[in-house]
Short mmCIF file of C-alpha atoms in Angstrom, two decimals:
data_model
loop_
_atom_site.label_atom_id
_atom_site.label_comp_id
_atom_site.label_asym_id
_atom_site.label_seq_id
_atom_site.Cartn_x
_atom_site.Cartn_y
_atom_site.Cartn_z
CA UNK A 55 -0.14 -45.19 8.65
CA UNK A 56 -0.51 -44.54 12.30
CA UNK A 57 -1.66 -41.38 14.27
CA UNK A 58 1.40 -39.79 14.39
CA UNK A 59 2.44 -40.24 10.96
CA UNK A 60 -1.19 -39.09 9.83
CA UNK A 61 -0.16 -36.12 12.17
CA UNK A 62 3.36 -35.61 10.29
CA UNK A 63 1.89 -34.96 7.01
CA UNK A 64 -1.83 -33.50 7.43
CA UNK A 65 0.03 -30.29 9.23
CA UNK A 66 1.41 -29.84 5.86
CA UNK A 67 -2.23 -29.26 4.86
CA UNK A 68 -3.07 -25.93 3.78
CA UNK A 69 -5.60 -24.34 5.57
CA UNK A 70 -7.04 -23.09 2.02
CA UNK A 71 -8.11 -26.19 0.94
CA UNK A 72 -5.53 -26.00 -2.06
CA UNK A 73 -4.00 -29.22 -1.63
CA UNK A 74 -7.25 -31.72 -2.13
CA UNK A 75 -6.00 -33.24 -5.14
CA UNK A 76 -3.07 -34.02 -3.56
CA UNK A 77 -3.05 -37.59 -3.26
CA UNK A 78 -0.29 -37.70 -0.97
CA UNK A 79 -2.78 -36.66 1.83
CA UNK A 80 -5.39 -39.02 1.00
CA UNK A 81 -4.26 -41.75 3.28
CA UNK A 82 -3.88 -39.68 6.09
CA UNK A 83 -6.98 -37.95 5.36
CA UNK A 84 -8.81 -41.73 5.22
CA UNK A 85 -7.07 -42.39 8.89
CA UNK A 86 -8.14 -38.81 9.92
CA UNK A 87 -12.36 -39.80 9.27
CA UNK A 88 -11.64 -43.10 11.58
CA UNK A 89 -9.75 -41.51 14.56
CA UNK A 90 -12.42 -38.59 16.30
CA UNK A 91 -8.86 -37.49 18.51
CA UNK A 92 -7.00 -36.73 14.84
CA UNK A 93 -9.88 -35.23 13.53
CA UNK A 94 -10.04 -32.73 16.61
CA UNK A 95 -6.80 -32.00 16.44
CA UNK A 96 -6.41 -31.77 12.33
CA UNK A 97 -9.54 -29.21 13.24
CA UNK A 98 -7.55 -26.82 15.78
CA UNK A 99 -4.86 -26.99 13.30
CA UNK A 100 -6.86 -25.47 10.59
CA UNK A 101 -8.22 -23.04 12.45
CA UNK A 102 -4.90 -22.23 13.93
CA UNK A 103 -3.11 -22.08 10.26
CA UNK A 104 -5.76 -20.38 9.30
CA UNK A 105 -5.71 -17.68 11.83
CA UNK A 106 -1.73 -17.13 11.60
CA UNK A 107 -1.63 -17.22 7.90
CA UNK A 108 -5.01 -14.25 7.69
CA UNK A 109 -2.55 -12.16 10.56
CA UNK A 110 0.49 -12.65 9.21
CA UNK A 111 -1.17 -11.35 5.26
CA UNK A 112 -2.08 -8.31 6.87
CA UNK A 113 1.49 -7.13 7.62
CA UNK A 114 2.11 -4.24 5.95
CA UNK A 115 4.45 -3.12 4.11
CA UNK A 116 6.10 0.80 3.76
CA UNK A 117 3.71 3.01 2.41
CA UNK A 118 6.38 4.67 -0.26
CA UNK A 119 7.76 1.37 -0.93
CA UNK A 120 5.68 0.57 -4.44
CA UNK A 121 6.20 3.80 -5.14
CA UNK A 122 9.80 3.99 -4.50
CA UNK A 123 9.78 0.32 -6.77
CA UNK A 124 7.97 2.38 -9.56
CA UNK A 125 10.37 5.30 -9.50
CA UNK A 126 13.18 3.88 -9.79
CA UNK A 127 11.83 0.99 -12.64
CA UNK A 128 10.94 4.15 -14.70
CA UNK A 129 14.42 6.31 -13.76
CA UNK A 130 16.53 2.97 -14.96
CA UNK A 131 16.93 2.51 -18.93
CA UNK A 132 14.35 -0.19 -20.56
CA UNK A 133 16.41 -3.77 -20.83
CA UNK A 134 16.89 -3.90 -24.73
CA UNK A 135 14.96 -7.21 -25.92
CA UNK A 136 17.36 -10.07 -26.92
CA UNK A 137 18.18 -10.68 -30.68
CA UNK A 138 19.83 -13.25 -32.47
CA UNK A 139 23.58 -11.83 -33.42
CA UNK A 140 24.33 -12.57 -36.95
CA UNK A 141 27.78 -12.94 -38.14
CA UNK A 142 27.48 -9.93 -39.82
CA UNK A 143 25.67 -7.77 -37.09
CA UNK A 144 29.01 -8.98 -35.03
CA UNK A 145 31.30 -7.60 -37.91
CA UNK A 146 29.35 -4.17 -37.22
CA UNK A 147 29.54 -4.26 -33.56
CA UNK A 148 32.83 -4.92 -33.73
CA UNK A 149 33.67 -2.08 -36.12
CA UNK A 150 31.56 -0.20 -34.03
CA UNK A 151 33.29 -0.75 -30.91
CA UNK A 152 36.84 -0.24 -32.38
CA UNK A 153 35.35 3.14 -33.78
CA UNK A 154 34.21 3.87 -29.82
CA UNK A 155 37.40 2.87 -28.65
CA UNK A 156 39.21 5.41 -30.91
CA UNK A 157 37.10 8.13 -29.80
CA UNK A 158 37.60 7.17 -26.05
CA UNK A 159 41.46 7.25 -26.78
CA UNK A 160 41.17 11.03 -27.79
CA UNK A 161 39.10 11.80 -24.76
CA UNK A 162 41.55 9.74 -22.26
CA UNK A 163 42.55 13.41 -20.36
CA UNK A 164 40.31 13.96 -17.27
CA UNK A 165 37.07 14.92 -17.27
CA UNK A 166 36.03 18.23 -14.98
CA UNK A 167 33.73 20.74 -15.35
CA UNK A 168 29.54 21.05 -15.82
CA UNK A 169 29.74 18.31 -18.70
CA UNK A 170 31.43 15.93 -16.41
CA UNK A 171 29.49 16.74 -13.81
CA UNK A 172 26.08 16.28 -16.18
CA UNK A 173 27.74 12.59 -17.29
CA UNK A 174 27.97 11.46 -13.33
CA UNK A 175 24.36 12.41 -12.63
CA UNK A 176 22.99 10.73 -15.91
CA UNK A 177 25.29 7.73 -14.77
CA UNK A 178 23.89 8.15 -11.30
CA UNK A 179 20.30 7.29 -12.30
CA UNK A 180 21.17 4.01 -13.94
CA UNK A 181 21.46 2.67 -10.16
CA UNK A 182 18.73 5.11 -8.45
CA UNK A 183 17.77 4.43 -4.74
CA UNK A 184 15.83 7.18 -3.63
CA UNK A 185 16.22 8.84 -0.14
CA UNK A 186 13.37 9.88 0.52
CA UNK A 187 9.50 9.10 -1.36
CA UNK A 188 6.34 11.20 -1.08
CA UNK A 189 4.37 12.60 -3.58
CA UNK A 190 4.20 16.17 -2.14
CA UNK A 191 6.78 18.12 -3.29
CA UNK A 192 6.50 20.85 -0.35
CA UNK A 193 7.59 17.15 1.92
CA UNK A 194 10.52 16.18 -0.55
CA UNK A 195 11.84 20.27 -0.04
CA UNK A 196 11.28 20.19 3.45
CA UNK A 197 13.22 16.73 3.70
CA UNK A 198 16.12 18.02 1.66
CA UNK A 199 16.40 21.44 3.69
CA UNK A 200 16.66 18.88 6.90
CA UNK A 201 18.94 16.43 5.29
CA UNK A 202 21.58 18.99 3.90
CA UNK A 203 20.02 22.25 3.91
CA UNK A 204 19.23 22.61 0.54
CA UNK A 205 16.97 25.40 0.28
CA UNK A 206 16.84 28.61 -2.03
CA UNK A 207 16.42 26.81 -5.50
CA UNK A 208 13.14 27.48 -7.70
CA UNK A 209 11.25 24.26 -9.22
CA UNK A 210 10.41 24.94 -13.16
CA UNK A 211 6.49 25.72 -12.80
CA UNK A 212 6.04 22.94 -15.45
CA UNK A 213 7.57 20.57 -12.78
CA UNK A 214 5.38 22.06 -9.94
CA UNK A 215 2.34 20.64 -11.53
CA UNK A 216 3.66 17.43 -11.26
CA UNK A 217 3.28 15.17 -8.44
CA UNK A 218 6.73 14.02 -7.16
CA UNK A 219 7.95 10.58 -6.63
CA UNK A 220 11.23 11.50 -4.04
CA UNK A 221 14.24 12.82 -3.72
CA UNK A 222 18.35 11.80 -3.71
CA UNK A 223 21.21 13.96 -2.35
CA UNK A 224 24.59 13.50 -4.11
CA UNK A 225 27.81 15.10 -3.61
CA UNK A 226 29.74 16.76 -6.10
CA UNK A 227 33.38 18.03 -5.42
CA UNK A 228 31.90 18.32 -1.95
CA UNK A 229 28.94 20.34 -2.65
CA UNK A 230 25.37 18.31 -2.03
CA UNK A 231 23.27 17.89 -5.41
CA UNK A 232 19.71 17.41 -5.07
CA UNK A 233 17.77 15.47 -7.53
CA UNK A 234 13.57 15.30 -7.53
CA UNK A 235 11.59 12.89 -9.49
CA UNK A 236 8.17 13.53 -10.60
CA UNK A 237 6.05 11.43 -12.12
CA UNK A 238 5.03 12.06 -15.59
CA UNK A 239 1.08 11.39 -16.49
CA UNK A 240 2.23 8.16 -19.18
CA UNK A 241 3.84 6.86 -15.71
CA UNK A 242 7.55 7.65 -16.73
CA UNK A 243 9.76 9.79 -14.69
CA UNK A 244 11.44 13.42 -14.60
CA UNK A 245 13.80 14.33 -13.24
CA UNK A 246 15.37 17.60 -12.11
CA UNK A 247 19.42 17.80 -10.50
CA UNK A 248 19.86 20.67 -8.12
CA UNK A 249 23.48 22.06 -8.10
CA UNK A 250 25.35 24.49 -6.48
CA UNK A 251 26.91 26.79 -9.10
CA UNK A 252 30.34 27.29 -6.57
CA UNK A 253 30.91 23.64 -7.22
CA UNK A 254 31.03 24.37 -11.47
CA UNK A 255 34.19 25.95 -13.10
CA UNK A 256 32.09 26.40 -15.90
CA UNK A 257 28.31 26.57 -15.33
CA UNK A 258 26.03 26.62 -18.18
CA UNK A 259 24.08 30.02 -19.33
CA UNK A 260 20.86 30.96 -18.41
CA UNK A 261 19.11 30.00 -21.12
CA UNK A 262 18.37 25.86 -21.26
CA UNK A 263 20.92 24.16 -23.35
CA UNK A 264 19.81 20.67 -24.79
CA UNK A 265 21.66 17.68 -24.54
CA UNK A 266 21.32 13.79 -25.52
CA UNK A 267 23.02 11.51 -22.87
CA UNK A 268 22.45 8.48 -23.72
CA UNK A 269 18.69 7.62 -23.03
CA UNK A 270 18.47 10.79 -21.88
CA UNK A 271 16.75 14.09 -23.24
CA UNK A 272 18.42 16.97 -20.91
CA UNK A 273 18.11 21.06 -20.56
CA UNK A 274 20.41 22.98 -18.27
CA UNK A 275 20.63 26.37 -17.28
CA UNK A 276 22.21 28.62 -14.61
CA UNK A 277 19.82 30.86 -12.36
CA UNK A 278 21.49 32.63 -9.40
CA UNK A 279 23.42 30.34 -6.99
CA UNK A 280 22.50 27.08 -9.08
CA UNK A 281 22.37 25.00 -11.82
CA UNK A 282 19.65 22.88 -13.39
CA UNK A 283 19.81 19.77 -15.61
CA UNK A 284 16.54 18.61 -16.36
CA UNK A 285 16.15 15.38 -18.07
CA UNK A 286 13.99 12.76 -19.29
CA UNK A 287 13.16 10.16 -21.99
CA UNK A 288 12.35 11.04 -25.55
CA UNK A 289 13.06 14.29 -27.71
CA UNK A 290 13.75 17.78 -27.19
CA UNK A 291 10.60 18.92 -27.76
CA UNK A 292 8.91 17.09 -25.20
CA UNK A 293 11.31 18.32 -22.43
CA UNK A 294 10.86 22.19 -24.11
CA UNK A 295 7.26 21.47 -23.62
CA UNK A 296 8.00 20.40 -19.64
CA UNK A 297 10.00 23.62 -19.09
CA UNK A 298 7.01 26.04 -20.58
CA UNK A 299 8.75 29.36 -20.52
CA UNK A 300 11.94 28.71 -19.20
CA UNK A 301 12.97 26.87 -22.42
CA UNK B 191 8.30 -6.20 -20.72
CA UNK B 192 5.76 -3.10 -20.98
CA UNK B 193 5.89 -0.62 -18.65
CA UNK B 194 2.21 -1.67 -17.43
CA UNK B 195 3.04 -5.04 -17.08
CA UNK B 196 6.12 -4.13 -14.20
CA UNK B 197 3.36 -1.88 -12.65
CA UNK B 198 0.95 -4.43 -12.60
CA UNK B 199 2.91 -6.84 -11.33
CA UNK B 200 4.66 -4.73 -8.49
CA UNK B 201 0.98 -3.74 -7.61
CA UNK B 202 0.51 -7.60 -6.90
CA UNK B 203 3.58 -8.91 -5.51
CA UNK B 204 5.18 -6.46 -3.57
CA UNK B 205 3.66 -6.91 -0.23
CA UNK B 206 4.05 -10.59 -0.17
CA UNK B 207 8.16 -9.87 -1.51
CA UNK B 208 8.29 -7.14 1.29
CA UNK B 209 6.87 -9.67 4.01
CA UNK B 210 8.84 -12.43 3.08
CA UNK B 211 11.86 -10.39 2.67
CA UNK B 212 11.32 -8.65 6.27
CA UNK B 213 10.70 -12.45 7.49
CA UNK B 214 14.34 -13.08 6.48
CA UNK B 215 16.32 -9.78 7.42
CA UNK B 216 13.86 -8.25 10.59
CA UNK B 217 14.86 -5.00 9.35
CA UNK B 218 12.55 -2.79 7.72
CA UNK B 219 15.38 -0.97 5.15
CA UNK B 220 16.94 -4.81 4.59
CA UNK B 221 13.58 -5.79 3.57
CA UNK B 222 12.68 -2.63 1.68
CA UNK B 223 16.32 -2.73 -0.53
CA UNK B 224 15.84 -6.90 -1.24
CA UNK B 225 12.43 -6.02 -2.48
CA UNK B 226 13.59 -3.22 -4.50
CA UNK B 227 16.22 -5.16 -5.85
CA UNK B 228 13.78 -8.20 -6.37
CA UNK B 229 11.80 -6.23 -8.96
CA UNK B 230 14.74 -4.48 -10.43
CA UNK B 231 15.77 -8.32 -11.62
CA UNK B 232 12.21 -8.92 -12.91
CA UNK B 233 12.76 -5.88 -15.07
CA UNK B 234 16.14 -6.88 -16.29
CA UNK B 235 15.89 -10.71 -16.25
CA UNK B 236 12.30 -11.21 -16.04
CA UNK B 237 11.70 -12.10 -19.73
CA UNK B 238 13.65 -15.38 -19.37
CA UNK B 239 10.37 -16.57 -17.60
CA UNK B 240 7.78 -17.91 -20.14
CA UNK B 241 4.96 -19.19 -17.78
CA UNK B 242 3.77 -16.33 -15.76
CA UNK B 243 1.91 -18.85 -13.31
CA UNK B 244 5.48 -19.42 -12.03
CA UNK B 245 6.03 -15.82 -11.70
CA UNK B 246 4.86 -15.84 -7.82
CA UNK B 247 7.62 -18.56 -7.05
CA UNK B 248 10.23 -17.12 -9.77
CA UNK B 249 9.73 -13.50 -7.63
CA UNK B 250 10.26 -15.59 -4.10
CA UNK B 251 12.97 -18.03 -5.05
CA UNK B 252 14.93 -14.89 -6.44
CA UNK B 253 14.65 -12.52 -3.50
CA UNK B 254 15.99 -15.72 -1.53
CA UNK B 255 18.62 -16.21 -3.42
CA UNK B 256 19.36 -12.60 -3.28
CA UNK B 257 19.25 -12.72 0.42
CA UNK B 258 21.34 -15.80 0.82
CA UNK B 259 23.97 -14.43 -1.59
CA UNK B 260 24.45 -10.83 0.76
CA UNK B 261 24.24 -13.33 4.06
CA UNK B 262 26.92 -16.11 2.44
CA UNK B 263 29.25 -15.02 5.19
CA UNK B 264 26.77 -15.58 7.75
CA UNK B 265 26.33 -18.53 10.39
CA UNK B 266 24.10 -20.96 8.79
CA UNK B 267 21.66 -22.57 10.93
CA UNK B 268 22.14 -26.64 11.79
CA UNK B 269 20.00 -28.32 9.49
CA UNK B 270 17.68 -30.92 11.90
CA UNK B 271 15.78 -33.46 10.13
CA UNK B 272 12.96 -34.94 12.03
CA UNK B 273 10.91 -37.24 11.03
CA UNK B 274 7.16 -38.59 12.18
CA UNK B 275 8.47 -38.54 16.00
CA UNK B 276 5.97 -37.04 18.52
CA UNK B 277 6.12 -32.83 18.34
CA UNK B 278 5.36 -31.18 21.97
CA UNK B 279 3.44 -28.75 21.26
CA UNK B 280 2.10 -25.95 23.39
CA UNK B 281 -1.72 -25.36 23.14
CA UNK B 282 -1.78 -22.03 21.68
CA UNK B 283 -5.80 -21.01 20.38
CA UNK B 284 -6.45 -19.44 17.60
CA UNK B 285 -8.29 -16.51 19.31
CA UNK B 286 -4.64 -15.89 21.34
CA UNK B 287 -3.17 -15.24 17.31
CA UNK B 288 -6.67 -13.29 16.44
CA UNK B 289 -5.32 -10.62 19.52
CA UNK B 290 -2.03 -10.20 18.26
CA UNK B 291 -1.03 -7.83 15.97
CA UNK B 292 0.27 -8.05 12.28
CA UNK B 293 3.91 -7.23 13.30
CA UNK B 294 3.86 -8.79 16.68
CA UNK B 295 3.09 -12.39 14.76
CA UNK B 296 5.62 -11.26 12.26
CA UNK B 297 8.18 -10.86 15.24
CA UNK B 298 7.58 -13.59 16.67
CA UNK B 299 8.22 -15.23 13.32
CA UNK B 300 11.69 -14.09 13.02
CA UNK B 301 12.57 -15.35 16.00
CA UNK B 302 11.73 -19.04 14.31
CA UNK B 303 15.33 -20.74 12.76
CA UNK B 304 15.64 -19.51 9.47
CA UNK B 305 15.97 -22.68 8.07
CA UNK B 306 12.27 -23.85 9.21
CA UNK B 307 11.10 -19.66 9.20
CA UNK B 308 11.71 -19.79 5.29
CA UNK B 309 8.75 -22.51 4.13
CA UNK B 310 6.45 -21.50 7.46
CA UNK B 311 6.35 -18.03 5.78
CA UNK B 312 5.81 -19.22 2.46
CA UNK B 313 3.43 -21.91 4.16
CA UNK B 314 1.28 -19.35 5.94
CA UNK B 315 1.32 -16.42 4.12
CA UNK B 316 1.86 -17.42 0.62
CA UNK B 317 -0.08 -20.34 0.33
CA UNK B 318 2.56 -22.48 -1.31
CA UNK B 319 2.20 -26.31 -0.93
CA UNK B 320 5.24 -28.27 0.42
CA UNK B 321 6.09 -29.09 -3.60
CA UNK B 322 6.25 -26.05 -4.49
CA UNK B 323 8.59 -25.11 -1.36
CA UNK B 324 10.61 -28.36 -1.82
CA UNK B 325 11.16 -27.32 -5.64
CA UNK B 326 12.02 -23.19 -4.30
CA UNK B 327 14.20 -24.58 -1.84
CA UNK B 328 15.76 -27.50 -3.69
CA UNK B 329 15.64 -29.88 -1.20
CA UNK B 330 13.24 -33.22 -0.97
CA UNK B 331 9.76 -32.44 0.29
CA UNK B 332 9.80 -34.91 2.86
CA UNK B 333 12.31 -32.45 4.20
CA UNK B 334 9.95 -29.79 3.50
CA UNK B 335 7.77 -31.62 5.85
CA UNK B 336 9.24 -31.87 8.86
CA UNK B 337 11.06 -27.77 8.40
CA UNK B 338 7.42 -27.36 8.69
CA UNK B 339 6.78 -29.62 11.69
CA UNK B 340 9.82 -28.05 13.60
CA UNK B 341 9.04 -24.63 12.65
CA UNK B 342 5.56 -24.76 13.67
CA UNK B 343 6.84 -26.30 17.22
CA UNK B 344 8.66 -23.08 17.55
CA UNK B 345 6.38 -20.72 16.59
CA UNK B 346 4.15 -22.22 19.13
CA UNK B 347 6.55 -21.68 21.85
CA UNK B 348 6.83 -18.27 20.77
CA UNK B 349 3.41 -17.59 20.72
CA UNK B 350 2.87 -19.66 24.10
CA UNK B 351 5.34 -16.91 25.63
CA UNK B 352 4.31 -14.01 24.16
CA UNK B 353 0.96 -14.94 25.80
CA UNK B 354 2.04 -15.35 28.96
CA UNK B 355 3.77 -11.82 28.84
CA UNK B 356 0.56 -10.57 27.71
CA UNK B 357 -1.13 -12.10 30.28
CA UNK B 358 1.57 -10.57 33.08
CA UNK B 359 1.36 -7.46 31.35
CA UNK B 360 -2.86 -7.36 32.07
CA UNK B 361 -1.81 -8.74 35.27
CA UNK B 362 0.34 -5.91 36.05
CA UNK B 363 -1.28 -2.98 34.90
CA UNK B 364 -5.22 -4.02 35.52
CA UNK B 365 -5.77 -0.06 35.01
CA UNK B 366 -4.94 0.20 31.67
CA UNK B 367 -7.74 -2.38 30.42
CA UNK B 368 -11.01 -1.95 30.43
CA UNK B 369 -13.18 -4.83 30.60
CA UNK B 370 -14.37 -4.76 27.25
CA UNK B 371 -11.96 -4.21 26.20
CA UNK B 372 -9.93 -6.84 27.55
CA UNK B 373 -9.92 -9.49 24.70
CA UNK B 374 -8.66 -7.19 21.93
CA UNK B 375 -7.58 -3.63 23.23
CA UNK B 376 -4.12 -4.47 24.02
CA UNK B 377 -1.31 -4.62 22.00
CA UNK B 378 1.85 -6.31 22.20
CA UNK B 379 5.09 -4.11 22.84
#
């Protein structure tokens, strides 16, 4: 091996010393500790490597971007583990499916109104990207009042002692919807749908009505010029609990 | 996979995703949505991986293949293969990098081909060796070696000139540097 080869494959030489046992260096590492010019030069390039690789770790990344990351892991449904499928667990699936299938058939007619509406947002947070990420609330308000004016709704007081995660702004038969996550202490999410009541033929009353969609625990209610869907994992009772009073 | 264990893992990867992903797309949202994305397949597909010493690469070598699948339409650079033939390189010290800043190295990175700005990142700021890259990459690690030669050359250049502009720069405005501060008080634009 000459100089220049010994040059070739020592600058693949990590400047952390991880690649000692490599014994694809060692010849060039032998030629290195006879030739003073290599070893000069394998020594700026350490200290070179070194230097970029200790500047380039320090670029940083968005502050809100773990959080964002977190957010939206504990918004999306939890990946069922994989079984084995038994002929007979088929059979039922099957059956199971054919019984959906019927069901879906009688429902065929379009959808409208609050329920509809409710089914879109729940749908909605199976692909979450938030808009916006902080953890003060008063920050996620102000940035929805700048992005589309939403202003003039009241946060459940049980959701006010939460920190928040971020916000989204949808659009429902034109009208903006505003959802805000919080973050729950076990590290799971809440989160609460702002919607204008002008864009509901039929808004829900004003006392929280509960409702399973799919993963989903929610409570809606009308107050004034909006509506409120609520929702989270788990039961009823632990979303009753979130709403204190209201519910 | 618990809960914990995503946290704990986006706790300890998500910088290095977010740098490598911002080394392929120079755009802070394109970076921020591949690394999103990145952990939202960990969390759907990550189970498939048994040996969570791969996990680093596994993380990497699926944000790449995210990116390349969202750029398929895109130019792809010439592949050059060089071999052990004699690399020009400009002297560029250590204490020149030491005065840059974290995002003026980083753009000065992107600038590198992306073909040899793919294992110099991984190289320098991830610390994997040229097998590891060869077996992320799929492609022979000789090759590996000399995407590293090449893309060193280049980063040198880069840095070389981004020097010199720092040096015209003091040159220009002597005013705005005081003599102390003169080795590490200015920062690139």
């Amino acid at each position: 091996m000459d100089t220049r080869q010994a040059r070739f494959v020592l600058q693949s030489w990590r400047a952390s010393g991880a690649d000692a046992d490599d014994p694809q260096f060692s010849v060039a590492l032998r030629e290195m500790k006879r030739d003073a010019e290599l070893t000069e030069w394998f020594e700026h390039e350490q200290a070179l490597d070194h230097a970029i690789g200790r500047k380039l770790g320090d670029f940083p990344a968005p502050d809100q971007l773990r959080a964002t990351i977190l957010a939206e892991h504990f918004a999306l449904p939890t990946p069922a583990p994989r079984r084995r499928w038994t002929p007979l667990a088929l059979a039922a699936a099957l059956a199971f499916l054919a019984a959906l299938a019927g069901v879906w058939y009688l429902e065929m007619k379009p959808k409208e109104g609050f329920a509809a509406c409710r089914a879109q947002m729940m749908e909605n947070l199976s692909s979450l990207r938030l808009d916006f990420a902080s953890a003060n609330l008063t920050e996620v308000q102000r940035w929805l009042f700048a992005n589309r004016e939403i202003s003039g709704y009241s946060v459940p007081s049980g959701l006010q002692k939460l920190p928040s995660i971020g916000c989204k702004i949808w659009t429902w038969r034109g009208k903006p919807v505003a959802l805000i996550c919080f973050s729950l202490k076990d590290g799971h999410a809440v989160h609460l749908f702002v919607i204008p009541r002008s864009a509901l033929v039929d808004p829900p009353g004003s006392e929280p009505q509960f409702a399973r969609q799919a993963d989903w625990m929610t409570g809606s209610w009308t107050d004034r010029d909006f509506v409120y869907v609520v929702a989270r994992r788990g039961q009823e009772g632990s979303l009753k609990e979130l709403l204190g009073p209201k519910a | 996979m618990a809960d914990l264990d995503f946290e704990r893992i986006v706790n300890k990867h998500y910088r290095s995703l977010y740098r490598f992903a911002y080394s392929l797309t120079r755009n802070q949202g394109d970076a921020s949505d591949l690394t999103q994305q990145t952990c939202y397949l960990w969390a759907t597909r990550g189970h498939q991986l048994r040996d969570e010493s791969k996990l680093k690469a596994w993380l990497l070598t699926t944000l790449y293949r995210e990116f390349l699948g969202r750029h398929r339409h895109e130019t792809r650079f010439q592949h050059i293969e060089v071999t052990a033939a004699t690399y020009e390189l400009p002297h560029v010290l250590p204490r020149m990098v030491e005065q840059l800043d974290a995002s003026a190295l980083m753009d000065a990175l992107t600038l590198v081909d992306e073909v040899y700005r793919v294992p110099l990142l991984l190289f320098y700021a991830e610390d994997m060796s040229y097998k590891e890259m060869a077996e992320m990459l799929d492609v022979p690690t000789g090759t590996i070696m000399s995407r590293l030669a090449r893309g060193k050359a280049q980063l040198r250049q880069l840095l070389a000139i981004e020097s010199v502009k720092r040096a015209d720069k003091f040159a220009s405005s002597p005013a705005e540097v005081s003599p102390e501060k003169e080795p590490h008080g200015h920062q690139t634009s």
